[in-house]
PDB file of C-alpha atoms in Angstrom:
ATOM      1  CA  UNK A1419      17.389  -3.248 -10.556  1.00 90.00           C
ATOM      2  CA  UNK A1420      20.307  -1.833 -12.543  1.00 92.00           C
ATOM      3  CA  UNK A1421      20.317  -4.811 -14.911  1.00 93.00           C
ATOM      4  CA  UNK A1422      16.702  -3.968 -15.724  1.00 93.00           C
ATOM      5  CA  UNK A1423      17.602  -0.296 -16.297  1.00 92.00           C
ATOM      6  CA  UNK A1424      20.436  -1.260 -18.643  1.00 90.00           C
ATOM      7  CA  UNK A1425      18.049  -3.521 -20.556  1.00 92.00           C
ATOM      8  CA  UNK A1426      15.517  -0.670 -20.862  1.00 91.00           C
ATOM      9  CA  UNK A1427      18.230   1.767 -21.992  1.00 88.00           C
ATOM     10  CA  UNK A1428      19.580  -0.633 -24.603  1.00 87.00           C
ATOM     11  CA  UNK A1429      16.163  -1.621 -25.982  1.00 88.00           C
ATOM     12  CA  UNK A1430      14.339   1.712 -25.924  1.00 84.00           C
ATOM     13  CA  UNK A1431      16.744   4.330 -27.242  1.00 70.00           C
ATOM     14  CA  UNK A1432      14.667   7.238 -26.015  1.00 69.00           C
ATOM     15  CA  UNK A1433      12.427   7.622 -23.008  1.00 69.00           C
ATOM     16  CA  UNK A1434       9.478   8.516 -25.215  1.00 71.00           C
ATOM     17  CA  UNK A1435       9.932   5.218 -27.137  1.00 75.00           C
ATOM     18  CA  UNK A1436       9.499   3.198 -23.958  1.00 82.00           C
ATOM     19  CA  UNK A1437       6.082   1.569 -23.464  1.00 86.00           C
ATOM     20  CA  UNK A1438       3.853   2.448 -20.523  1.00 89.00           C
ATOM     21  CA  UNK A1439       5.176   1.029 -17.254  1.00 88.00           C
ATOM     22  CA  UNK A1440       2.541  -1.719 -17.017  1.00 90.00           C
ATOM     23  CA  UNK A1441       3.338  -3.001 -20.510  1.00 92.00           C
ATOM     24  CA  UNK A1442       7.066  -2.599 -19.860  1.00 92.00           C
ATOM     25  CA  UNK A1443       6.682  -4.727 -16.740  1.00 93.00           C
ATOM     26  CA  UNK A1444       5.126  -7.539 -18.783  1.00 93.00           C
ATOM     27  CA  UNK A1445       7.922  -7.318 -21.370  1.00 93.00           C
ATOM     28  CA  UNK A1446      10.591  -7.416 -18.656  1.00 93.00           C
ATOM     29  CA  UNK A1447       8.902 -10.420 -17.072  1.00 94.00           C
ATOM     30  CA  UNK A1448       8.842 -12.165 -20.446  1.00 94.00           C
ATOM     31  CA  UNK A1449      12.593 -11.547 -20.721  1.00 92.00           C
ATOM     32  CA  UNK A1450      13.132 -13.382 -17.446  1.00 93.00           C
ATOM     33  CA  UNK A1451      13.691 -10.626 -14.906  1.00 94.00           C
ATOM     34  CA  UNK A1452      12.559 -11.315 -11.334  1.00 94.00           C
ATOM     35  CA  UNK A1453       9.264  -9.740 -10.220  1.00 94.00           C
ATOM     36  CA  UNK A1454      10.877  -7.886  -7.291  1.00 94.00           C
ATOM     37  CA  UNK A1455      13.620  -6.481  -9.520  1.00 94.00           C
ATOM     38  CA  UNK A1456      11.034  -5.399 -12.121  1.00 93.00           C
ATOM     39  CA  UNK A1457       8.869  -3.706  -9.500  1.00 94.00           C
ATOM     40  CA  UNK A1458      11.832  -1.809  -8.031  1.00 95.00           C
ATOM     41  CA  UNK A1459      12.912  -0.665 -11.507  1.00 94.00           C
ATOM     42  CA  UNK A1460       9.386   0.410 -12.490  1.00 94.00           C
ATOM     43  CA  UNK A1461       8.974   2.479  -9.318  1.00 95.00           C
ATOM     44  CA  UNK A1462      12.387   4.036  -9.981  1.00 95.00           C
ATOM     45  CA  UNK A1463      11.495   4.745 -13.641  1.00 93.00           C
ATOM     46  CA  UNK A1464       8.192   6.297 -12.594  1.00 93.00           C
ATOM     47  CA  UNK A1465      10.102   8.708 -10.358  1.00 94.00           C
ATOM     48  CA  UNK A1466      12.481   9.472 -13.221  1.00 93.00           C
ATOM     49  CA  UNK A1467       9.580  10.140 -15.606  1.00 90.00           C
ATOM     50  CA  UNK A1468       7.949  12.475 -13.091  1.00 91.00           C
ATOM     51  CA  UNK A1469      11.188  14.397 -12.525  1.00 92.00           C
ATOM     52  CA  UNK A1470      11.886  14.702 -16.258  1.00 89.00           C
ATOM     53  CA  UNK A1471       8.344  15.895 -17.002  1.00 86.00           C
ATOM     54  CA  UNK A1472       8.660  18.621 -14.374  1.00 85.00           C
ATOM     55  CA  UNK A1473      12.000  19.859 -15.718  1.00 81.00           C
ATOM     56  CA  UNK A1474      12.455  21.659 -18.996  1.00 68.00           C
ATOM     57  CA  UNK A1475      15.805  22.024 -20.708  1.00 64.00           C
ATOM     58  CA  UNK A1476      16.667  24.194 -23.666  1.00 55.00           C
ATOM     59  CA  UNK A1477      18.439  22.536 -26.629  1.00 53.00           C
ATOM     60  CA  UNK A1478      21.833  23.380 -25.140  1.00 51.00           C
ATOM     61  CA  UNK A1479      20.815  21.556 -21.912  1.00 51.00           C
ATOM     62  CA  UNK A1480      20.690  24.772 -19.905  1.00 50.00           C
ATOM     63  CA  UNK A1481      17.761  25.536 -17.593  1.00 46.00           C
ATOM     64  CA  UNK A1482      14.760  26.981 -19.393  1.00 47.00           C
ATOM     65  CA  UNK A1483      14.143  30.582 -18.295  1.00 43.00           C
ATOM     66  CA  UNK A1484      10.443  29.907 -17.702  1.00 42.00           C
ATOM     67  CA  UNK A1485      11.251  27.310 -15.073  1.00 44.00           C
ATOM     68  CA  UNK A1486      12.733  29.760 -12.647  1.00 44.00           C
ATOM     69  CA  UNK A1487      16.095  31.314 -12.245  1.00 47.00           C
ATOM     70  CA  UNK A1488      19.123  29.521 -13.566  1.00 55.00           C
ATOM     71  CA  UNK A1489      21.838  28.568 -11.163  1.00 58.00           C
ATOM     72  CA  UNK A1490      24.566  31.189 -11.103  1.00 60.00           C
ATOM     73  CA  UNK A1491      27.991  30.062 -12.228  1.00 59.00           C
ATOM     74  CA  UNK A1492      29.325  31.022  -8.800  1.00 64.00           C
ATOM     75  CA  UNK A1493      26.769  28.841  -6.962  1.00 75.00           C
ATOM     76  CA  UNK A1494      27.886  25.803  -5.080  1.00 84.00           C
ATOM     77  CA  UNK A1495      25.843  22.669  -4.426  1.00 89.00           C
ATOM     78  CA  UNK A1496      26.128  21.568  -0.806  1.00 93.00           C
ATOM     79  CA  UNK A1497      25.313  17.911  -0.239  1.00 94.00           C
ATOM     80  CA  UNK A1498      23.448  16.809   2.866  1.00 94.00           C
ATOM     81  CA  UNK A1499      24.971  14.233   5.183  1.00 95.00           C
ATOM     82  CA  UNK A1500      22.440  11.676   3.923  1.00 94.00           C
ATOM     83  CA  UNK A1501      23.466  12.395   0.303  1.00 95.00           C
ATOM     84  CA  UNK A1502      27.147  12.153   1.198  1.00 95.00           C
ATOM     85  CA  UNK A1503      26.614   8.835   2.961  1.00 94.00           C
ATOM     86  CA  UNK A1504      24.423   7.352   0.241  1.00 95.00           C
ATOM     87  CA  UNK A1505      26.513   8.499  -2.716  1.00 95.00           C
ATOM     88  CA  UNK A1506      30.005   8.302  -1.283  1.00 94.00           C
ATOM     89  CA  UNK A1507      33.061  10.323  -2.258  1.00 94.00           C
ATOM     90  CA  UNK A1508      33.673   8.552  -5.570  1.00 94.00           C
ATOM     91  CA  UNK A1509      30.168   9.233  -6.914  1.00 95.00           C
ATOM     92  CA  UNK A1510      30.118  12.823  -5.676  1.00 95.00           C
ATOM     93  CA  UNK A1511      33.498  13.363  -7.337  1.00 94.00           C
ATOM     94  CA  UNK A1512      32.158  11.965 -10.598  1.00 94.00           C
ATOM     95  CA  UNK A1513      29.102  14.248 -10.488  1.00 95.00           C
ATOM     96  CA  UNK A1514      31.434  17.185  -9.858  1.00 93.00           C
ATOM     97  CA  UNK A1515      33.600  16.101 -12.802  1.00 91.00           C
ATOM     98  CA  UNK A1516      30.569  15.984 -15.131  1.00 92.00           C
ATOM     99  CA  UNK A1517      29.434  19.408 -13.929  1.00 91.00           C
ATOM    100  CA  UNK A1518      32.853  20.993 -14.369  1.00 89.00           C
ATOM    101  CA  UNK A1519      33.084  19.484 -17.863  1.00 88.00           C
ATOM    102  CA  UNK A1520      29.848  21.309 -18.689  1.00 88.00           C
ATOM    103  CA  UNK A1521      27.881  18.169 -19.573  1.00 90.00           C
ATOM    104  CA  UNK A1522      25.641  17.897 -16.512  1.00 90.00           C
ATOM    105  CA  UNK A1523      23.621  21.084 -15.970  1.00 91.00           C
ATOM    106  CA  UNK A1524      22.181  21.775 -12.525  1.00 91.00           C
ATOM    107  CA  UNK A1525      18.626  20.554 -13.270  1.00 92.00           C
ATOM    108  CA  UNK A1526      19.941  17.226 -14.578  1.00 93.00           C
ATOM    109  CA  UNK A1527      22.360  16.981 -11.648  1.00 94.00           C
ATOM    110  CA  UNK A1528      19.467  17.306  -9.236  1.00 94.00           C
ATOM    111  CA  UNK A1529      17.596  14.511 -10.987  1.00 96.00           C
ATOM    112  CA  UNK A1530      20.739  12.338 -10.903  1.00 96.00           C
ATOM    113  CA  UNK A1531      21.063  12.968  -7.150  1.00 97.00           C
ATOM    114  CA  UNK A1532      17.347  12.321  -6.585  1.00 96.00           C
ATOM    115  CA  UNK A1533      17.396   9.050  -8.524  1.00 96.00           C
ATOM    116  CA  UNK A1534      20.640   7.953  -6.853  1.00 96.00           C
ATOM    117  CA  UNK A1535      19.044   8.581  -3.465  1.00 96.00           C
ATOM    118  CA  UNK A1536      16.068   6.466  -4.585  1.00 95.00           C
ATOM    119  CA  UNK A1537      18.356   3.542  -5.433  1.00 93.00           C
ATOM    120  CA  UNK A1538      18.846   0.859  -2.849  1.00 86.00           C
ATOM    121  CA  UNK A1539      22.247   0.132  -1.411  1.00 79.00           C
ATOM    122  CA  UNK A1540      24.635   2.555   0.187  1.00 75.00           C
ATOM    123  CA  UNK A1541      26.918   3.821  -0.941  1.00 88.00           C
ATOM    124  CA  UNK A1542      25.850   3.739  -4.575  1.00 93.00           C
ATOM    125  CA  UNK A1543      28.607   2.281  -6.735  1.00 94.00           C
ATOM    126  CA  UNK A1544      30.205   4.414  -9.441  1.00 93.00           C
ATOM    127  CA  UNK A1545      29.041   1.952 -12.107  1.00 92.00           C
ATOM    128  CA  UNK A1546      25.445   2.273 -10.861  1.00 94.00           C
ATOM    129  CA  UNK A1547      25.727   6.070 -10.822  1.00 95.00           C
ATOM    130  CA  UNK A1548      26.896   6.014 -14.439  1.00 93.00           C
ATOM    131  CA  UNK A1549      23.769   4.042 -15.346  1.00 93.00           C
ATOM    132  CA  UNK A1550      21.678   6.633 -13.503  1.00 94.00           C
ATOM    133  CA  UNK A1551      23.336   9.458 -15.476  1.00 94.00           C
ATOM    134  CA  UNK A1552      22.636   7.614 -18.735  1.00 91.00           C
ATOM    135  CA  UNK A1553      19.011   7.093 -17.726  1.00 92.00           C
ATOM    136  CA  UNK A1554      18.609  10.794 -16.906  1.00 93.00           C
ATOM    137  CA  UNK A1555      19.909  11.730 -20.365  1.00 91.00           C
ATOM    138  CA  UNK A1556      17.627   9.034 -21.814  1.00 88.00           C
ATOM    139  CA  UNK A1557      14.583  10.455 -20.008  1.00 89.00           C
ATOM    140  CA  UNK A1558      15.132  13.801 -21.753  1.00 88.00           C
ATOM    141  CA  UNK A1559      15.591  12.131 -25.134  1.00 84.00           C
ATOM    142  CA  UNK A1560      19.193  13.335 -25.187  1.00 84.00           C
ATOM    143  CA  UNK A1561      22.310  11.395 -25.984  1.00 79.00           C
ATOM    144  CA  UNK A1562      25.451  12.464 -24.173  1.00 79.00           C
ATOM    145  CA  UNK A1563      28.418  13.747 -26.142  1.00 76.00           C
ATOM    146  CA  UNK A1564      30.585  10.910 -27.532  1.00 74.00           C
ATOM    147  CA  UNK A1565      33.383  11.577 -25.035  1.00 71.00           C
ATOM    148  CA  UNK A1566      30.923  11.621 -22.139  1.00 72.00           C
ATOM    149  CA  UNK A1567      29.304   8.426 -23.409  1.00 72.00           C
ATOM    150  CA  UNK A1568      32.750   6.844 -23.561  1.00 72.00           C
ATOM    151  CA  UNK A1569      33.418   7.892 -19.958  1.00 70.00           C
ATOM    152  CA  UNK A1570      30.058   6.497 -18.833  1.00 70.00           C
ATOM    153  CA  UNK A1571      30.601   3.131 -20.542  1.00 66.00           C
ATOM    154  CA  UNK A1572      34.339   2.909 -19.895  1.00 57.00           C
ATOM    155  CA  UNK A1573      35.397   0.195 -17.469  1.00 54.00           C
ATOM    156  CA  UNK A1574      38.255   1.660 -15.436  1.00 50.00           C
ATOM    157  CA  UNK A1575      39.254  -1.847 -14.333  1.00 50.00           C
ATOM    158  CA  UNK A1576      40.721  -2.500 -17.779  1.00 45.00           C
ATOM    159  CA  UNK A1577      42.542   0.819 -18.189  1.00 43.00           C
ATOM    160  CA  UNK A1578      46.302   0.738 -18.447  1.00 45.00           C
ATOM    161  CA  UNK A1579      48.165   3.474 -16.582  1.00 49.00           C
ATOM    162  CA  UNK A1580      50.479   5.572 -18.714  1.00 44.00           C
TER     163      UNK A1580
END
């Protein structure tokens, strides 16, 4: 499924540029993706579209006041046992890192967690979580900051320790 999501991200720069799911399915099939993989990705994308449509962000990516109360800076997100098991320590640490860096506001974090929980396989790999984060930004028509984008695309396997 994640290969399909990467293809969609690379070929449709913004979520609103992406064709309807039925047409997208035909295009993915024409590009040689397996029917089961396409179906799983389309169901996942439908959930992402629904979550993004029901969440409004202001231009600075903070929660829109009309959508309810913003999360207080002293709030703490407590992850359920199911979330901890499905995401694993490495992914939860990465989400925490993005939040503390100020690039993943609470509403987007919740969509990332929701979409990660909807992904098959447990625990979700860090590389797959990075794709999910990119897709959440994509669904809002936002591009992450250059440093964040670098962190999301960076392959730690090839880093040299200093």
